[in-house]
Tab-separated table of C-alpha atoms and ligand atoms in Angstrom:
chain	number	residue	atom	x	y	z
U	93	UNK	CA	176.470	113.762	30.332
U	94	UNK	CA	178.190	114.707	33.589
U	95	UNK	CA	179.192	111.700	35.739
U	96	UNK	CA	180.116	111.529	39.311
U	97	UNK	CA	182.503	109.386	40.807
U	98	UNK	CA	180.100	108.585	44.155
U	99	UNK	CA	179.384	105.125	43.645
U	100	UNK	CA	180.850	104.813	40.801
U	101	UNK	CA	183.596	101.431	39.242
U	102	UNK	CA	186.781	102.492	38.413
U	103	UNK	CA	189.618	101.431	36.485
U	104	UNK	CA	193.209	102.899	37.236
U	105	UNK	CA	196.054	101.818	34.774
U	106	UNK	CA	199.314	102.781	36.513
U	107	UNK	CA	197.664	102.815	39.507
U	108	UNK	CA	200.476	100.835	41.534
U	109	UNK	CA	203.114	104.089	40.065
U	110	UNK	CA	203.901	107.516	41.827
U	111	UNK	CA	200.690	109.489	40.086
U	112	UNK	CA	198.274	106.655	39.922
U	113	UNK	CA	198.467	105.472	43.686
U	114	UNK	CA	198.007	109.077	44.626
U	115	UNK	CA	194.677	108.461	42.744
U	116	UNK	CA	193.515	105.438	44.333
U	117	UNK	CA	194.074	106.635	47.531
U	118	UNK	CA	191.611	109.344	47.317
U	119	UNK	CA	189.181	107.312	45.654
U	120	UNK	CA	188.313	105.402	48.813
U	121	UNK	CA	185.715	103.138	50.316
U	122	UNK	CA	182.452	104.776	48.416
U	123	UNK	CA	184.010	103.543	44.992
U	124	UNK	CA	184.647	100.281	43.370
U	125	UNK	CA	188.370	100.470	42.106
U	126	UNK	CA	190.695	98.481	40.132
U	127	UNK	CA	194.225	99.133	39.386
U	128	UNK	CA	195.504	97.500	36.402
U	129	UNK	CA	199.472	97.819	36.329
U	130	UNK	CA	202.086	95.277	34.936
U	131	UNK	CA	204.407	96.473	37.995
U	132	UNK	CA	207.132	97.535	35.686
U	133	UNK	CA	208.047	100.528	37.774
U	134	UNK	CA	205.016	100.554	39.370
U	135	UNK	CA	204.805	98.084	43.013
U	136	UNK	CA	202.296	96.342	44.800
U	137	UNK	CA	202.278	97.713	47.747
U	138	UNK	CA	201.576	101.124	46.833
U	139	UNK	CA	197.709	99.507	46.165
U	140	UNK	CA	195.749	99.529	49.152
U	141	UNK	CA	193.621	97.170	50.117
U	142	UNK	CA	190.236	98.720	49.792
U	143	UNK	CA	191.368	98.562	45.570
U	144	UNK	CA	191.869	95.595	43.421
U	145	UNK	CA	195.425	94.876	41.559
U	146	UNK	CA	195.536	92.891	38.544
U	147	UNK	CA	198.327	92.291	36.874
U	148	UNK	CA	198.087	92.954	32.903
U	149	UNK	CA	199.761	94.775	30.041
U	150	UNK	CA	197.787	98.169	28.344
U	151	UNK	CA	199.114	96.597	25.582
U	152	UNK	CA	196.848	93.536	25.709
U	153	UNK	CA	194.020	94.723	24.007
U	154	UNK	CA	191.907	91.665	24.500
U	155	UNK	CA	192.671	91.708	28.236
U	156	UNK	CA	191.594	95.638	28.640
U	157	UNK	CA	188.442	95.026	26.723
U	158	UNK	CA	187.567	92.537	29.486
U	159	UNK	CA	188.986	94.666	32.347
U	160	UNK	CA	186.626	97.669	31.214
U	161	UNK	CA	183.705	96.164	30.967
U	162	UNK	CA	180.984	97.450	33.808
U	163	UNK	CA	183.999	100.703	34.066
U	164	UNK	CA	181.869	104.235	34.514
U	165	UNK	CA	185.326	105.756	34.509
U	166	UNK	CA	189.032	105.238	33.670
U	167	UNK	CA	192.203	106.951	34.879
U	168	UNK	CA	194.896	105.896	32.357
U	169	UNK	CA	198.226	106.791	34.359
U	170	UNK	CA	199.816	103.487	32.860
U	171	UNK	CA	202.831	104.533	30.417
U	172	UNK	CA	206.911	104.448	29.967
U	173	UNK	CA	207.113	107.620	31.244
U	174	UNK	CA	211.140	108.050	30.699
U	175	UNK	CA	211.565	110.988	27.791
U	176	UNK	CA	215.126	109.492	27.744
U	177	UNK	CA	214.046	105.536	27.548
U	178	UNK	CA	211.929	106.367	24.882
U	179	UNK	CA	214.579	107.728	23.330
U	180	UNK	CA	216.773	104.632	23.474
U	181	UNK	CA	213.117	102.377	22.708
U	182	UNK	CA	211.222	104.332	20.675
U	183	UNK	CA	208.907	101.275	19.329
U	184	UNK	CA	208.023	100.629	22.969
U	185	UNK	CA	207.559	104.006	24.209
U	186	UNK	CA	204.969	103.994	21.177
U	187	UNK	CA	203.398	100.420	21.928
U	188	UNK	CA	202.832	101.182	25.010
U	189	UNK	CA	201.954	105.304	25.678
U	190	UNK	CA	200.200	105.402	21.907
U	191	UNK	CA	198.743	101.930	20.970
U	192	UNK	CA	198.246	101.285	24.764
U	193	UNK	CA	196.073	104.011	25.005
U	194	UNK	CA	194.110	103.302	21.786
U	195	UNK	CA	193.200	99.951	23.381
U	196	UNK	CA	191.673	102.025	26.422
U	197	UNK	CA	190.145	104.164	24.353
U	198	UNK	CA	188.884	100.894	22.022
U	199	UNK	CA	186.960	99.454	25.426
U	200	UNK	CA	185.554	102.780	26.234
U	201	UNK	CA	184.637	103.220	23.141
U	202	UNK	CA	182.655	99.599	23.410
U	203	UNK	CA	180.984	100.204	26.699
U	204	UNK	CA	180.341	103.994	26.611
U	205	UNK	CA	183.162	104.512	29.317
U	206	UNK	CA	184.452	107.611	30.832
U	207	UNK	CA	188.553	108.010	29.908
U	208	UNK	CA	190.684	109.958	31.607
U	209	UNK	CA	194.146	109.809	30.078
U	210	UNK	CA	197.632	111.507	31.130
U	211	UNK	CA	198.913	113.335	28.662
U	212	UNK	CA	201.769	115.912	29.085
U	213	UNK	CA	203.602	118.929	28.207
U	214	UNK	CA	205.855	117.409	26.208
U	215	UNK	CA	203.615	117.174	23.587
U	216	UNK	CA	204.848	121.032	23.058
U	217	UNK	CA	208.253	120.784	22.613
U	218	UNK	CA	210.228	123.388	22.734
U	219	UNK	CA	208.176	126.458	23.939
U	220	UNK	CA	208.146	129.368	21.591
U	221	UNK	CA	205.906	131.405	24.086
U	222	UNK	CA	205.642	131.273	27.743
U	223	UNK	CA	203.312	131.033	29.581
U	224	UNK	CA	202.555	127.473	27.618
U	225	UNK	CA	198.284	127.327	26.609
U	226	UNK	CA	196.585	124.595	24.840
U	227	UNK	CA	197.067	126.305	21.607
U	228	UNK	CA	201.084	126.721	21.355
U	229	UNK	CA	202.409	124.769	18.694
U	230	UNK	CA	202.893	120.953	19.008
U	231	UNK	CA	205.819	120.244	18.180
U	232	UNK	CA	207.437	116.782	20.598
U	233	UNK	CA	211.288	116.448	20.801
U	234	UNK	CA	211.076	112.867	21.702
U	235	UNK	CA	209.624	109.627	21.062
U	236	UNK	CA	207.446	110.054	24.210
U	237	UNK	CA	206.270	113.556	23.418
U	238	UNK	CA	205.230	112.267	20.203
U	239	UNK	CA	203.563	109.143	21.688
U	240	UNK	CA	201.299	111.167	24.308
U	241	UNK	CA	200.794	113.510	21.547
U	242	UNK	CA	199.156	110.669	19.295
U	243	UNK	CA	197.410	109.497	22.580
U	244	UNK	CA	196.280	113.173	22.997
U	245	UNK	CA	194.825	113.429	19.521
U	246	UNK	CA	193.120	110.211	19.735
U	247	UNK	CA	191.357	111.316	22.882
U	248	UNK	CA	189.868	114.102	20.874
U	249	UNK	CA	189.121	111.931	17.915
U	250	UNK	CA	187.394	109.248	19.913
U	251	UNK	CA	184.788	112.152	21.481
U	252	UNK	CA	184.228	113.620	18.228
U	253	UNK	CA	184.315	110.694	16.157
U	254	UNK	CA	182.609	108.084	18.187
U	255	UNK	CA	181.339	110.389	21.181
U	256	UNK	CA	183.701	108.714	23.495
U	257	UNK	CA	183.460	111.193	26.490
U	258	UNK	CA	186.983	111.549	27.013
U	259	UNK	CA	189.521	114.285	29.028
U	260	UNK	CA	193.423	114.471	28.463
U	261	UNK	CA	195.611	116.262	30.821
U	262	UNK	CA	198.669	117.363	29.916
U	263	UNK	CA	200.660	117.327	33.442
U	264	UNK	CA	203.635	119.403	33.741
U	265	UNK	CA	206.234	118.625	36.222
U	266	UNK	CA	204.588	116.767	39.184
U	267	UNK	CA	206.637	116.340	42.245
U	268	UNK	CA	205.462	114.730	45.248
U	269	UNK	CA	205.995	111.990	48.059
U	270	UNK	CA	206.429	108.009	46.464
U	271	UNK	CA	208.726	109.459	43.650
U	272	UNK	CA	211.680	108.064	43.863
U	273	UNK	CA	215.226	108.529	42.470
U	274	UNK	CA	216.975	106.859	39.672
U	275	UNK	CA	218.264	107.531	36.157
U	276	UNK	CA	214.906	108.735	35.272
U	277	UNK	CA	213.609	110.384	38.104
U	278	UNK	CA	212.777	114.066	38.150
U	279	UNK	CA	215.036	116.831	39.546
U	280	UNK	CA	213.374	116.851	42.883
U	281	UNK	CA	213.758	113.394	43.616
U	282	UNK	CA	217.106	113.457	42.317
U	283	UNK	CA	218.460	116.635	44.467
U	284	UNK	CA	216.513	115.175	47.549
U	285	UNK	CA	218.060	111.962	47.480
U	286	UNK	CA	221.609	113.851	46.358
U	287	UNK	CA	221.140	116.319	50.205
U	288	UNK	CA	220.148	113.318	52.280
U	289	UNK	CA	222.837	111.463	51.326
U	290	UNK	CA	225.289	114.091	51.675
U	291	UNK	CA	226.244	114.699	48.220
U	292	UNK	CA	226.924	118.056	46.160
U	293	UNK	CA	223.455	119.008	44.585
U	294	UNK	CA	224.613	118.951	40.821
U	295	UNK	CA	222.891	121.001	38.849
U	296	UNK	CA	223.421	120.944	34.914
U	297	UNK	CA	224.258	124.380	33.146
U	298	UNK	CA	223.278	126.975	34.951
U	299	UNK	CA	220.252	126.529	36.876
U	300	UNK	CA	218.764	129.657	35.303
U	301	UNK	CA	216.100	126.873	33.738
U	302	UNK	CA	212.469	127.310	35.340
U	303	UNK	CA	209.795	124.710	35.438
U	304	UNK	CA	206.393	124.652	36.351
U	305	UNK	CA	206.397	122.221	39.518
U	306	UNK	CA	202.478	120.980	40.090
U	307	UNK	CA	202.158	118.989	43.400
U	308	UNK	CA	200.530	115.733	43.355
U	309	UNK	CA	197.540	115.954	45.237
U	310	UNK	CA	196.486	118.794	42.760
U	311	UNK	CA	197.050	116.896	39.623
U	312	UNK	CA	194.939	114.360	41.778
U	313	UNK	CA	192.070	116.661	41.844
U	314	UNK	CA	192.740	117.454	37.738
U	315	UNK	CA	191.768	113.789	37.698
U	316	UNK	CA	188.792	113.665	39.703
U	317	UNK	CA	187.850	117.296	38.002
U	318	UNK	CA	188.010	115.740	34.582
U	319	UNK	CA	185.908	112.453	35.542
U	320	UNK	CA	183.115	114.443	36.701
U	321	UNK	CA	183.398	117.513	33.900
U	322	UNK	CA	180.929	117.749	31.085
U	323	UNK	CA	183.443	119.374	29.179
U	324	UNK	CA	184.719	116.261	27.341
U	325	UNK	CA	186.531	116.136	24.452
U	326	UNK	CA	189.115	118.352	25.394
U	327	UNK	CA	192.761	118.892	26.447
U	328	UNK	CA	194.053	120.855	29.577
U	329	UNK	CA	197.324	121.902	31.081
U	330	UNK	CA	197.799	120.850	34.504
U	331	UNK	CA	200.676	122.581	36.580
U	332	UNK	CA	200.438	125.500	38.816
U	333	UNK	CA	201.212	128.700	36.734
U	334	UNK	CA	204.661	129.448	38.281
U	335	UNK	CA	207.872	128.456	37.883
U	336	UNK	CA	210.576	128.240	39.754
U	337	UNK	CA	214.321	127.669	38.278
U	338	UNK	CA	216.244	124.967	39.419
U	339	UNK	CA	219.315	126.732	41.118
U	340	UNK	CA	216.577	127.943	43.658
U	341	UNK	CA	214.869	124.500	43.961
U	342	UNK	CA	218.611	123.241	44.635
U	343	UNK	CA	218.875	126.073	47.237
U	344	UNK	CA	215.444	125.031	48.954
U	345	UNK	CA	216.421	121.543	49.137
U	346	UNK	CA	219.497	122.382	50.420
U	347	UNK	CA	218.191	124.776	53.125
U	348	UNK	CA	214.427	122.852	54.286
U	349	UNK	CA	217.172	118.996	54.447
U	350	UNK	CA	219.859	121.501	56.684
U	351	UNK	CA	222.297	119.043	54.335
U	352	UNK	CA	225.948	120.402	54.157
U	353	UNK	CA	226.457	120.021	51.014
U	354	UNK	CA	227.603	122.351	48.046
U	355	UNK	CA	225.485	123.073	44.905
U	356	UNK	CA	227.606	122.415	41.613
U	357	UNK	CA	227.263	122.865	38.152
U	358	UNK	CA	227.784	120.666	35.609
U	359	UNK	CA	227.473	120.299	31.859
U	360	UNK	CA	223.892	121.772	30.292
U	361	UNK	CA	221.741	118.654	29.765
U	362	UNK	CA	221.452	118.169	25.744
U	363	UNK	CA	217.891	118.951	24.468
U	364	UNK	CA	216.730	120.986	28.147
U	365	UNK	CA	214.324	123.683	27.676
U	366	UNK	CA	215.570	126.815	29.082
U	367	UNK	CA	211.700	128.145	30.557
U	368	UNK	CA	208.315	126.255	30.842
U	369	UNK	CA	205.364	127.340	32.409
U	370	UNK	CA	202.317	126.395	31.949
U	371	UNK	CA	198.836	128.747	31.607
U	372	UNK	CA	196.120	126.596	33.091
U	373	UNK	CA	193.086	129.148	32.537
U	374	UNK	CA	191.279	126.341	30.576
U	375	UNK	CA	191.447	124.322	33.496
U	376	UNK	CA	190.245	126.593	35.550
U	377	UNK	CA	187.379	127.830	33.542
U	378	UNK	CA	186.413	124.407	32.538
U	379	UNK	CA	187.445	121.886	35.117
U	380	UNK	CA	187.054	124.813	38.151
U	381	UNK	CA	190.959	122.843	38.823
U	382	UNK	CA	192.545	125.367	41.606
U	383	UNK	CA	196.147	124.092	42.667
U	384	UNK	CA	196.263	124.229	46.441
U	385	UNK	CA	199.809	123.386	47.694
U	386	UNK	CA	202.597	125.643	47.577
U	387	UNK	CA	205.594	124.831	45.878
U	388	UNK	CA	207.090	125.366	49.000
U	389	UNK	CA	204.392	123.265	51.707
U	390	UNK	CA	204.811	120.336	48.702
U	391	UNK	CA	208.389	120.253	48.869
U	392	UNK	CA	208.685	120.200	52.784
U	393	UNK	CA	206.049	117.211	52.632
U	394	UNK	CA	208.269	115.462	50.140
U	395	UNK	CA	211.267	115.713	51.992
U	396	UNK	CA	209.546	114.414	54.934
U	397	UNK	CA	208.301	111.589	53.161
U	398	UNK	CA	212.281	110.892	52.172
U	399	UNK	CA	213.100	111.201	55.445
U	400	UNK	CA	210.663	108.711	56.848
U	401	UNK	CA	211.982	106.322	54.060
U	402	UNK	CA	215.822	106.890	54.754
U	403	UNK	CA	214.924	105.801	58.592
U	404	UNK	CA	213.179	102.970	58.173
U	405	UNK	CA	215.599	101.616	55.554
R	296	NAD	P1	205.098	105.885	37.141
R	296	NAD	O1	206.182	105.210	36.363
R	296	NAD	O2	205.269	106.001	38.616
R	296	NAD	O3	203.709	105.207	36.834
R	296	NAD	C1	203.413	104.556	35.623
R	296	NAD	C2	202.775	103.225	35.969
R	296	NAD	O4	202.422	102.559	34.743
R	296	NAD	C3	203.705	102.284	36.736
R	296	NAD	O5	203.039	101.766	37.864
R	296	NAD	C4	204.037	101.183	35.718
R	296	NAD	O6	204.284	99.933	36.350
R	296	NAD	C5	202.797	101.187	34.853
R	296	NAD	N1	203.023	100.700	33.490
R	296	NAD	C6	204.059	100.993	32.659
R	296	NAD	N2	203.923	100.359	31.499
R	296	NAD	C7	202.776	99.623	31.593
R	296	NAD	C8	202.095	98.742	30.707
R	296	NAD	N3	202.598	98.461	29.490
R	296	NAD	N4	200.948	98.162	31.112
R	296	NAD	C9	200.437	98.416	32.362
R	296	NAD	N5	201.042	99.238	33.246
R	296	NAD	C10	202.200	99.837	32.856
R	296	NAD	O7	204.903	107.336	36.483
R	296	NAD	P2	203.999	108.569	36.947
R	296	NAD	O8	204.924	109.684	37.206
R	296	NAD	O9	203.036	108.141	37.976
R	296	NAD	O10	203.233	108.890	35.596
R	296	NAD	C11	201.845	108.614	35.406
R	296	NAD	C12	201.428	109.120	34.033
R	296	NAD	O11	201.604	110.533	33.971
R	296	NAD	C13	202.242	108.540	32.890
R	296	NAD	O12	201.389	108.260	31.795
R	296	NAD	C14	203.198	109.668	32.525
R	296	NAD	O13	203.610	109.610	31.183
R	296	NAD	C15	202.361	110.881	32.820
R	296	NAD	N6	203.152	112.082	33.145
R	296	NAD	C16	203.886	112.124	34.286
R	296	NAD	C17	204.609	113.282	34.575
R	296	NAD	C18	205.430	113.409	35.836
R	296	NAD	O14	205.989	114.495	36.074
R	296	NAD	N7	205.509	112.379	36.687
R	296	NAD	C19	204.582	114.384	33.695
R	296	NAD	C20	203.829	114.282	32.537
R	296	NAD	C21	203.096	113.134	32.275
């Protein structure tokens, strides 16, 4: 049955982190919202005040059973979203991004609630075909690919098991204002933060890699998309389409931030996939998802958001 969000109570896990906030602030006055976060990465102050934060674990099964009851819909943005920490803690990555998820999908499962869970292209692997569709081969390089990929699978088996009505979306690389730098941060945050503060841009192997860069506020309106779809039980890319490679992102940092700075090269990263796009005709067909932001109007608004950060600090 198709549900609409008007009116409706809604549960955000990882709603105080970069995607998840996003989320809740489009979700507004006209919906009943709580974030559930345990503020590992995520912060407080990224919830605003028309939502309420409470402080809990995904892994607390008990705990999410009582947060989703009376939930018509959940976004579950809550994970350890590091490929590399995962690599270093596999049994948490799968505690929390697997197991966690299962709870969700546990609670849904006993109140006949809406789940909405982040998934992500890593549950591909290495690409053998570009552009990437829901049915290349799944094959994760890392503990966290494998992890969303259980969570992915589960999604499916809770619809078609239980009828759980349930949507995962497997995000590509979203970029956007409130991500911030740090050893885990994504190569726009990361090459921001590098021009502002007036270092060389360093840019492993040779920046011939592409990636498929999908903005925030569209992987926003995947989520809202999916909680209103009726086609549930089903997976869908989420990214733009395009690519760009990352010696040009470097370049278009360096140019929109007017940073002096040079653009170096440095070792390949072990494990990087050289190209990754995504094809998001399912999405489009099914979830009528239409990215709006240019890689280009998204990146400008990012940078301004650093900028507005580096002055105030
Ligand atoms: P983020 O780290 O900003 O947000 C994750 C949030 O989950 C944080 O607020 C964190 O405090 C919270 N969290 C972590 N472990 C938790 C736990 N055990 N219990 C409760 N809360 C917990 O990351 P993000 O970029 O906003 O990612 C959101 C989701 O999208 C994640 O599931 C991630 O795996 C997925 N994803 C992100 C990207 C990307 O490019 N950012 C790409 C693919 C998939």
């Amino acid at each position: 049955m198709q549900k609409s969000l008007t009116n409706a109570s809604v549960l955000v896990t990882g709603g105080a982190g970069f995607v998840g906030s996003h989320l809740v602030d489009t979700l507004g006055a006209t919906t009943d919202v709580t974030v559930l976060d345990d503020l590992s990465t995520g912060e407080a102050e990224r919830v605003p005040p028309s939502a309420r934060l409470v402080t809990g674990d995904v892994r607390d099964r008990e705990f999410i059973t009582e947060m989703v009851a009376e939930t018509d819909v959940i976004f579950h943005q809550a994970g350890l979203v590091s490929v590399a920490q995962s690599t270093e803690v596999p049994y948490e990555s799968h505690t929390v991004n697997a197991t966690g998820t299962v709870n969700v999908l546990e609670a849904a499962r006993e109140y006949d609630t809406r789940v909405v869970v982040a998934s992500s292209a890593a549950v591909y692997g290495d690409p053998t075909y570009t552009p990437i569709d829901e049915s290349h081969p799944l094959n994760p390089t890392s503990p966290y690919g494998l992890d969303k990929l259980t969570a992915d699978h589960y999604c499916r088996l809770y619809h078609d098991l239980y009828g759980v009505e349930t949507v995962a979306l497997r995000y590509f690389n979203i970029f956007g204002p409130g991500q911030t730098a740090g050893d885990y941060a994504g190569v726009i945050s990361v090459f921001i933060d590098q021009a502002l503060s007036g270092e060389d841009i360093t840019v492993h192997g040779d920046g011939e890699q592409t990636r498929d860069f999908v903005y925030v506020a569209d992987v926003v309106q995947a989520n809202r998309l999916a909680a209103e779809t009726d086609s549930v039980g089903e997976a869908f890319n989420v990214g733009t389409g395009d690519s760009i490679s990352v010696r040009e992102l470097a370049e278009m940092v360096r140019e929109i931030t007017d940073a002096n700075v040079d653009i170096i090269h440095t070792d390949p990263r072990e494990g990087d996939i050289d190209h990754s796009v995504a094809d998001i005709s399912n999405a489009r067909t099914h979830l009528e998802f239409d990215p709006t932001v240019s890689f280009r109007d998204g990146l400008e608004r990012t940078i301004e958001w650093w900028e507005s950060r580096t002055d105030t600090n």
